[in-house]
Short mmCIF file of C-alpha atoms and ligand atoms in Angstrom, two decimals:
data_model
loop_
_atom_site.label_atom_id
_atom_site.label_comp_id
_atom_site.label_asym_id
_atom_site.label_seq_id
_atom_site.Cartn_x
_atom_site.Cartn_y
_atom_site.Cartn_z
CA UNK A 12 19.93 -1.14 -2.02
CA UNK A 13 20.74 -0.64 -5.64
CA UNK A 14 18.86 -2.12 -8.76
CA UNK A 15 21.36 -4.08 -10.68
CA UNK A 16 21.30 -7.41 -12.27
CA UNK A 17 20.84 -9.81 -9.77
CA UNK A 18 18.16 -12.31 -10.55
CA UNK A 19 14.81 -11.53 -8.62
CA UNK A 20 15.02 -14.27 -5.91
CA UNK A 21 18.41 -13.07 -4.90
CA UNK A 22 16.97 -9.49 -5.17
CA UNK A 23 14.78 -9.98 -3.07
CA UNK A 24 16.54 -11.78 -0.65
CA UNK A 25 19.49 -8.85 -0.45
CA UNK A 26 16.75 -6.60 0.17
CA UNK A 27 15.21 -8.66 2.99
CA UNK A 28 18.68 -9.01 4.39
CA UNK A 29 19.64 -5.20 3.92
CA UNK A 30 16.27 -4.25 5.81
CA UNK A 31 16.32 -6.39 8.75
CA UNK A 32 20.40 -5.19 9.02
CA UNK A 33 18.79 -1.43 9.51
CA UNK A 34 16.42 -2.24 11.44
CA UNK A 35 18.26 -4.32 13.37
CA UNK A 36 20.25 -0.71 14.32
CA UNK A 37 17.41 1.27 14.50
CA UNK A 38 15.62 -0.60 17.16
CA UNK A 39 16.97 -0.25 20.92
CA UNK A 40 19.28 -2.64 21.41
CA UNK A 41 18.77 -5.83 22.77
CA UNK A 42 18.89 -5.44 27.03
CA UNK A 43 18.19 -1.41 27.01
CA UNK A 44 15.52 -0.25 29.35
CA UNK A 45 12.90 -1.71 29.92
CA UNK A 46 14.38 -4.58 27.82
CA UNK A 47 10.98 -6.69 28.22
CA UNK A 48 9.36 -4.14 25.90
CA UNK A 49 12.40 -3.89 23.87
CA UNK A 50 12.95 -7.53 23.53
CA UNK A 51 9.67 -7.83 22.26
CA UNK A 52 9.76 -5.48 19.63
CA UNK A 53 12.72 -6.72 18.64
CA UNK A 54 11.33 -10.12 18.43
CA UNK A 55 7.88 -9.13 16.31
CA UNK A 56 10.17 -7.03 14.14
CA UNK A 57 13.55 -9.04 13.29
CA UNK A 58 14.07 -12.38 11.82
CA UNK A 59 11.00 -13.15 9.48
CA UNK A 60 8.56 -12.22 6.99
CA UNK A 61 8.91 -11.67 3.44
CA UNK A 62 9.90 -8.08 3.72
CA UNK A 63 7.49 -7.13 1.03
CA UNK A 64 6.66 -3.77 1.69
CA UNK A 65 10.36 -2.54 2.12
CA UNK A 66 11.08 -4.61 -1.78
CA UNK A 67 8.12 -2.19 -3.06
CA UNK A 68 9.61 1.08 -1.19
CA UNK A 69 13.65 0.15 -2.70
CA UNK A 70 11.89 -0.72 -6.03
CA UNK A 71 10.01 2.55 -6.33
CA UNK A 72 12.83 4.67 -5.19
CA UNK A 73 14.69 3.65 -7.83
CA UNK A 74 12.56 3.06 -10.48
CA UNK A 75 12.64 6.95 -10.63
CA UNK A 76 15.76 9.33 -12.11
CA UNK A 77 17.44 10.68 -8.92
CA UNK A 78 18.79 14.54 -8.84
CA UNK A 79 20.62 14.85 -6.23
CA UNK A 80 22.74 13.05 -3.51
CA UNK A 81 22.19 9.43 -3.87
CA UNK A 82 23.23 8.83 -0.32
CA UNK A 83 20.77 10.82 0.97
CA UNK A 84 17.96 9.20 -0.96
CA UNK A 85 19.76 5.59 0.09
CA UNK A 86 19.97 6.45 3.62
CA UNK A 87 15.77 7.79 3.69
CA UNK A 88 14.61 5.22 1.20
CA UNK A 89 16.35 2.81 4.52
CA UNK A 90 14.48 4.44 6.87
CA UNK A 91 10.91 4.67 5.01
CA UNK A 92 11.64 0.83 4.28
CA UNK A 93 12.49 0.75 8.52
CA UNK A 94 9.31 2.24 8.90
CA UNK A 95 6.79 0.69 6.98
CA UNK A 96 8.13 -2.43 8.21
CA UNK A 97 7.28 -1.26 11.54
CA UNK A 98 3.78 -0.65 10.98
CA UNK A 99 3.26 -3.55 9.38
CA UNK A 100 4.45 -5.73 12.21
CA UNK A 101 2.38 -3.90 14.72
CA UNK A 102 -0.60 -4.35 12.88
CA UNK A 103 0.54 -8.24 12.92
CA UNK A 104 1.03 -8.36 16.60
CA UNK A 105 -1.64 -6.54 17.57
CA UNK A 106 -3.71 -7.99 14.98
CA UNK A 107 -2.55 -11.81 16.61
CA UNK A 108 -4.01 -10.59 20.27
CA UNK A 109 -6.89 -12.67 21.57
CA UNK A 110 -9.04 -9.38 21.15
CA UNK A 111 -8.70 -9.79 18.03
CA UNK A 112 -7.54 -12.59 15.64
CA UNK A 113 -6.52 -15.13 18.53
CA UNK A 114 -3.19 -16.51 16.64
CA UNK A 115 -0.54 -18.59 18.06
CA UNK A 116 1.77 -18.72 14.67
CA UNK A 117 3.26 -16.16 13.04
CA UNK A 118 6.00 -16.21 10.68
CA UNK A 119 6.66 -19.94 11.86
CA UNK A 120 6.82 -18.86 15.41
CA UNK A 121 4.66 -18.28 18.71
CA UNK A 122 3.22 -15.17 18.45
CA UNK A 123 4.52 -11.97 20.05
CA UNK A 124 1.76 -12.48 23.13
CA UNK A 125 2.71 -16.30 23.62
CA UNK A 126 6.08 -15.84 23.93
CA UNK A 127 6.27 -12.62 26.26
CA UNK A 128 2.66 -11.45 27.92
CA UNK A 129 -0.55 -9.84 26.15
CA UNK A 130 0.11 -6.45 27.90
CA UNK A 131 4.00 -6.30 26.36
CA UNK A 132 2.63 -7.45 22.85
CA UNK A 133 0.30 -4.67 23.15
CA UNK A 134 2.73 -1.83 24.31
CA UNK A 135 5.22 -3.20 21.60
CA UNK A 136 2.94 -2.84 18.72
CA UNK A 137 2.41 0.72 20.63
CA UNK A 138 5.96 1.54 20.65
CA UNK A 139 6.53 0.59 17.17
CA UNK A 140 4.41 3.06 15.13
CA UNK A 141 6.00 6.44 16.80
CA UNK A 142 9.17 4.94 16.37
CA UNK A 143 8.35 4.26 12.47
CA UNK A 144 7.67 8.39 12.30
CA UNK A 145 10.62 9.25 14.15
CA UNK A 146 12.13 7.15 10.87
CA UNK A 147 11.01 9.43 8.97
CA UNK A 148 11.83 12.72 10.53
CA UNK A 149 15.14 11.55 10.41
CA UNK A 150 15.00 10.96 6.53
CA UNK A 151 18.33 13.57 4.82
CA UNK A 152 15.64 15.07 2.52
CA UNK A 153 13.43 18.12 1.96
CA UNK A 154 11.59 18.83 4.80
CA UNK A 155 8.66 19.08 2.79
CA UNK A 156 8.85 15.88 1.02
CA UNK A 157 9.65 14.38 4.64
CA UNK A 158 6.08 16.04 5.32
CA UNK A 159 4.53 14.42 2.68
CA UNK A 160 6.16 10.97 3.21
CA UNK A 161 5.00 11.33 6.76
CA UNK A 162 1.57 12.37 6.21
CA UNK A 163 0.83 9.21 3.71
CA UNK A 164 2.25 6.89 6.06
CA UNK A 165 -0.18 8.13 8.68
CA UNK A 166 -2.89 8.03 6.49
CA UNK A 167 -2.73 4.56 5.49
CA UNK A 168 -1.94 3.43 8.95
CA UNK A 169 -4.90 5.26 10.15
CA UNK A 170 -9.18 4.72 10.49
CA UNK A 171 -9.06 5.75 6.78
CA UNK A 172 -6.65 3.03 6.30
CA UNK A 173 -5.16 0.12 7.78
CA UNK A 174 -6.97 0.37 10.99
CA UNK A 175 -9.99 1.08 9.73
CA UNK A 176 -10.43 -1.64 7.51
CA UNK A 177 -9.48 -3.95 10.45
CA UNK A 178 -12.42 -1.99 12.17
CA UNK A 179 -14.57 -2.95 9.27
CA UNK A 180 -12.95 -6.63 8.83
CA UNK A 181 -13.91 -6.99 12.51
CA UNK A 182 -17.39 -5.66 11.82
CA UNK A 183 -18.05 -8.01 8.94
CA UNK A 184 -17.60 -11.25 10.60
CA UNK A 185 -20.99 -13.94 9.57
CA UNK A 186 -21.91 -11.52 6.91
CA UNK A 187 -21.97 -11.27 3.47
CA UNK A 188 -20.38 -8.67 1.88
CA UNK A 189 -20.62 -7.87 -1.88
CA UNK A 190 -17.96 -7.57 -4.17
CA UNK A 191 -17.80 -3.98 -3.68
CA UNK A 192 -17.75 -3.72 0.17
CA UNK A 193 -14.86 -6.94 0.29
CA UNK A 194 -13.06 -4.92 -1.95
CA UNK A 195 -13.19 -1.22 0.11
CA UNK A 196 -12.40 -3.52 3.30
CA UNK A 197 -9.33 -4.69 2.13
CA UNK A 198 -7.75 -1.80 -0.06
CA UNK A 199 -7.92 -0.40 3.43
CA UNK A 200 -6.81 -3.04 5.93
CA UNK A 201 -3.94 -4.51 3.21
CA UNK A 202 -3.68 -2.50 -0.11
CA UNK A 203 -3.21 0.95 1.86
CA UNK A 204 0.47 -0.17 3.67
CA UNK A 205 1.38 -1.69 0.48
CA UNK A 206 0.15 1.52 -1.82
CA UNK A 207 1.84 3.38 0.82
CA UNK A 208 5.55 1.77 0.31
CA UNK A 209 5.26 2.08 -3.34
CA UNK A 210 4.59 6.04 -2.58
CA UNK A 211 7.40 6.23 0.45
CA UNK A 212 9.82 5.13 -2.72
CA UNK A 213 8.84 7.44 -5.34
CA UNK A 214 8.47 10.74 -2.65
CA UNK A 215 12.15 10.14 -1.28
CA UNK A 216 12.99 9.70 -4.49
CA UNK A 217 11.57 12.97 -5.89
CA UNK A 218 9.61 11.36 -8.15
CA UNK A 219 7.33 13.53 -10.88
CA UNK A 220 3.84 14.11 -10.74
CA UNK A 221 3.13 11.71 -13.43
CA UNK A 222 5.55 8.66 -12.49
CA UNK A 223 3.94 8.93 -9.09
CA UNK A 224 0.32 8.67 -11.27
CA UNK A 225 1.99 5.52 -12.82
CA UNK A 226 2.98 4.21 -9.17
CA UNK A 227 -0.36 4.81 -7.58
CA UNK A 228 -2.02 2.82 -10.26
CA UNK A 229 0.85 -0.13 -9.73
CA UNK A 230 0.43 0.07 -5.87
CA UNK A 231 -3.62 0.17 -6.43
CA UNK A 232 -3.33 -3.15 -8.48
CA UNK A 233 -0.68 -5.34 -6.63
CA UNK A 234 -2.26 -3.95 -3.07
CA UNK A 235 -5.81 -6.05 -3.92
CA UNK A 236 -3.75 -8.63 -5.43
CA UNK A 237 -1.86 -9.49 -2.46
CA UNK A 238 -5.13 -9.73 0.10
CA UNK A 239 -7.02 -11.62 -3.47
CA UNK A 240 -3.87 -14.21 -3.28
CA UNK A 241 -3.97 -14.21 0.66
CA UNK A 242 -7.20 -15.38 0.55
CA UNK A 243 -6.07 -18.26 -2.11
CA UNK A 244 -3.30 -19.73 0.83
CA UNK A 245 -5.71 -19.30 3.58
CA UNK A 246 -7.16 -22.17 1.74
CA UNK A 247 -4.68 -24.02 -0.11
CA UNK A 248 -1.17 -23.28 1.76
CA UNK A 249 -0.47 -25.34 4.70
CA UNK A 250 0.83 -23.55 7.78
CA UNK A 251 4.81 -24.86 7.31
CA UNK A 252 5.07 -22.67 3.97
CA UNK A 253 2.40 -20.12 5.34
CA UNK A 254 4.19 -19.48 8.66
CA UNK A 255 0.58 -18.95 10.32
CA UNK A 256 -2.29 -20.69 10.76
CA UNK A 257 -4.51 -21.49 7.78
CA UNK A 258 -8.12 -21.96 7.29
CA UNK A 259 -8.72 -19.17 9.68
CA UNK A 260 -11.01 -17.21 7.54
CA UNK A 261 -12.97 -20.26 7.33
CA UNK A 262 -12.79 -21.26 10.17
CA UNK A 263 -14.21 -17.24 11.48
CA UNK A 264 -16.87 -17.28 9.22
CA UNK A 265 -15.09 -14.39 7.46
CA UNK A 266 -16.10 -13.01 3.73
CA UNK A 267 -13.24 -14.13 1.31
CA UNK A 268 -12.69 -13.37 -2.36
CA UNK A 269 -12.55 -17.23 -2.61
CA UNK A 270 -15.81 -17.20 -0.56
CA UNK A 271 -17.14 -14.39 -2.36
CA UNK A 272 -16.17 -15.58 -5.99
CA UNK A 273 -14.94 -19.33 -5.76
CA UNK A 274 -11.03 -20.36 -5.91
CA UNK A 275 -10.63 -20.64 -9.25
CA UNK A 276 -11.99 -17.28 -10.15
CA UNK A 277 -10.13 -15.64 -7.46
CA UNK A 278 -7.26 -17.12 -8.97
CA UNK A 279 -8.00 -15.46 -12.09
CA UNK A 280 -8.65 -12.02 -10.84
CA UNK A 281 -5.30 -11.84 -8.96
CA UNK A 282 -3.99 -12.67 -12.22
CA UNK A 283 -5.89 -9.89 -13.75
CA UNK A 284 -4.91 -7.87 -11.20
CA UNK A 285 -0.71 -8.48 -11.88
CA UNK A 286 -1.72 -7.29 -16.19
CA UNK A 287 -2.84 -4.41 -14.41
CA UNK A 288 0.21 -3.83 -12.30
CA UNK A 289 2.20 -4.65 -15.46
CA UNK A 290 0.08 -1.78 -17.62
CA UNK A 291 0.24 0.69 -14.97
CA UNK A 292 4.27 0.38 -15.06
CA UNK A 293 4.67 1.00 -18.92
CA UNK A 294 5.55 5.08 -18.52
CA UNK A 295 8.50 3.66 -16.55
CA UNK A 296 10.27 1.74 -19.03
CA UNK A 297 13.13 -0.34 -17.57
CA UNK A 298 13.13 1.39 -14.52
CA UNK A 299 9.96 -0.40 -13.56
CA UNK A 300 11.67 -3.96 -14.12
CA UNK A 301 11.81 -4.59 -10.40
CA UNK A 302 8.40 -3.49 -9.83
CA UNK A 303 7.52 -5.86 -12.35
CA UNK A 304 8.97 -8.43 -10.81
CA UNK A 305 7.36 -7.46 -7.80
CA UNK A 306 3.94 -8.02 -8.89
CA UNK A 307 4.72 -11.05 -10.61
CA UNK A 308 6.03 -12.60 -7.44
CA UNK A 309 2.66 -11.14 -5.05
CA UNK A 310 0.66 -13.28 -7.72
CA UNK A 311 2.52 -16.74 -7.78
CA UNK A 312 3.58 -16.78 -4.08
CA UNK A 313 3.16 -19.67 -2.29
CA UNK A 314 3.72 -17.96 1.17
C1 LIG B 411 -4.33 -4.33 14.18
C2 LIG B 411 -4.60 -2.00 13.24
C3 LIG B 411 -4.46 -3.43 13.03
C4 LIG B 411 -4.46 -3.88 11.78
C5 LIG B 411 -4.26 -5.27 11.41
C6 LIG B 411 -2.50 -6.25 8.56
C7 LIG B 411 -3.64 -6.54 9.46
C8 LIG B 411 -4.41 -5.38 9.95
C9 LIG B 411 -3.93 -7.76 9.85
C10 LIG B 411 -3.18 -8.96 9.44
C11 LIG B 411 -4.14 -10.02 9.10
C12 LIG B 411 -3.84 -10.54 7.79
C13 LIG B 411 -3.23 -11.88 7.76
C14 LIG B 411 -4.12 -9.83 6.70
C15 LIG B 411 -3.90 -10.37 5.36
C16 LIG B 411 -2.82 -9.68 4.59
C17 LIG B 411 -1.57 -9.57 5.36
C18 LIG B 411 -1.30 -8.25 5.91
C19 LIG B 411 -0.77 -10.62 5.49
C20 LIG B 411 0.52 -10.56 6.20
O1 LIG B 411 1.46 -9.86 5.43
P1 LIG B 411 2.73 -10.59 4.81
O2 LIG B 411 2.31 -11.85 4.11
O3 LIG B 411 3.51 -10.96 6.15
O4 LIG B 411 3.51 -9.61 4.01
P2 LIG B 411 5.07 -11.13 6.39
O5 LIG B 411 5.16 -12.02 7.61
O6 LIG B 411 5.68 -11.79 5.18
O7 LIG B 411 5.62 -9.78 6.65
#
């Protein structure tokens, strides 16, 4: 995936495309043993979602000067994109499970549970996250930049991450939480995948020390913005744009920025929260165009 000057929607759309084309190889095929698990892998994984988090990874990788072999940056910033694509739809099948969430829709379809068994959905979403590191260990780069890009992805997968804020989402359930704790919850659970593909991009890429400053302070901005706008569909969206079933939150008694600070000013602080992205990009110059874009689009979705 190159940046060039196709408008953002089509962008987007070639990196959706590109991304589900190498996953689509990376993933056992279709049929190989034992092709229940694989099939369902293959299912949670192919053919949906907004591809988000592989955009952010493409967009960081080259919003930094590459040294080097641009094929070997091309083919790792692939597999890091492969990868955090991965985790992210285990978390969503594992996160649709009746131990958990209870969801029949996902990305306009019956969940990965409903349409094979709750044991494969499980082992699927098991599956998925070694085969998102073996991504990486294959990456043509430095071994010690591999290193690093594998240690952040396990870190923001992880109880000081991803899972843990689900732990903590899970926990919270009929409480209030203040501002503060709503906020730590969901940098965790949402903002540390998506801080996590901005970083893949700008490690493969052999970014410096201080554009990878000006990245972490992009991912740390669009990250809250995307669960601060999440919150805005759960209420607003309806579930043939949203691809899952809103009102849940609601519905679970769970704390919501929109809860927590009304929808109008929640609508505002995701707003607040794209300046912020915008700010954080300015060291980057034109490189950080996409990025840009990026942000712009996790604030006005409607999906
Ligand atoms: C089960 C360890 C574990 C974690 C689950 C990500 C997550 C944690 C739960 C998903 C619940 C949820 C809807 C969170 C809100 C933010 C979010 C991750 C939305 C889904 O991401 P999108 O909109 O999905 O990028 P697509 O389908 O476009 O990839």
């Amino acid at each position: 995936m190159k940046q060039n000057q196709l408008a953002f929607a089509d962008w987007l759309q070639e990196c959706a495309e590109h991304v589900e084309h190498v996953l689509d190889e990376l993933l056992p095929a279709a049929g190989t043993a034992p092709a229940r698990l694989h099939d369902a892998m293959r299912y949670a994984v192919l053919g949906g979602g907004k591809r988000v988090r592989a955009a952010l990874v493409y967009a960081a990788g080259h919003a930094c000067p590459i040294s080097g072999s641009t094929v070997a940056v091309d083919a790792s910033l692939d597999r890091a994109a492969a990868a955090v694509e991965l985790i992210h739809a285990y978390s969503l099948v594992h996160d649709d499970l009746p131990c958990m969430d209870d969801d029949t829709l996902r990305r306009g379809r019956p969940t990965t549970h409903v349409q094979f068994d709750e044991a494969t959905a499980m082992l699927a979403g098991d599956a998925m996250q070694p085969l998102a590191f073996e991504l990486l260990a294959e990456m043509p780069i430095a071994p010690a930049l591999g290193l690093q890009a594998t240690r952040v992805l396990a870190r923001a997968a992880g109880s000081l991450g991803m899972a843990g804020g689900q732990a903590i989402d899970l926990g919270s359930v009929g409480r209030t939480l203040s501002r503060e704790e709503l906020q730590t919850m969901h940098s965790m659970k949402t903002g540390a995948m998506l801080a996590c593909s901005v970083s893949l991009g700008g490690i493969v890429a052999g970014a410096s020390s201080s554009v990878r400053q000006a990245l972490d302070a992009y991912a740390q901005a669009v990250g809250l913005a995307f669960q601060v706008v999440d919150d805005v569909l759960d209420v607003t969206a309806d579930s043939a744009s949203l691809g899952k079933t809103p009102g849940k939150d609601a519905a679970d008694n769970k704390p919501t920025y929109v809860s927590l600070l009304g929808l109008a000013e929640a609508r505002r602080f995701a707003h607040e929260l794209g300046e912020a992205a915008h700010r954080a990009l300015e060291p980057l110059g034109e490189g950080g165009a996409r990025l840009a874009q990026l942000a712009d689009f996790i604030v006005l979705r409607d999906r």
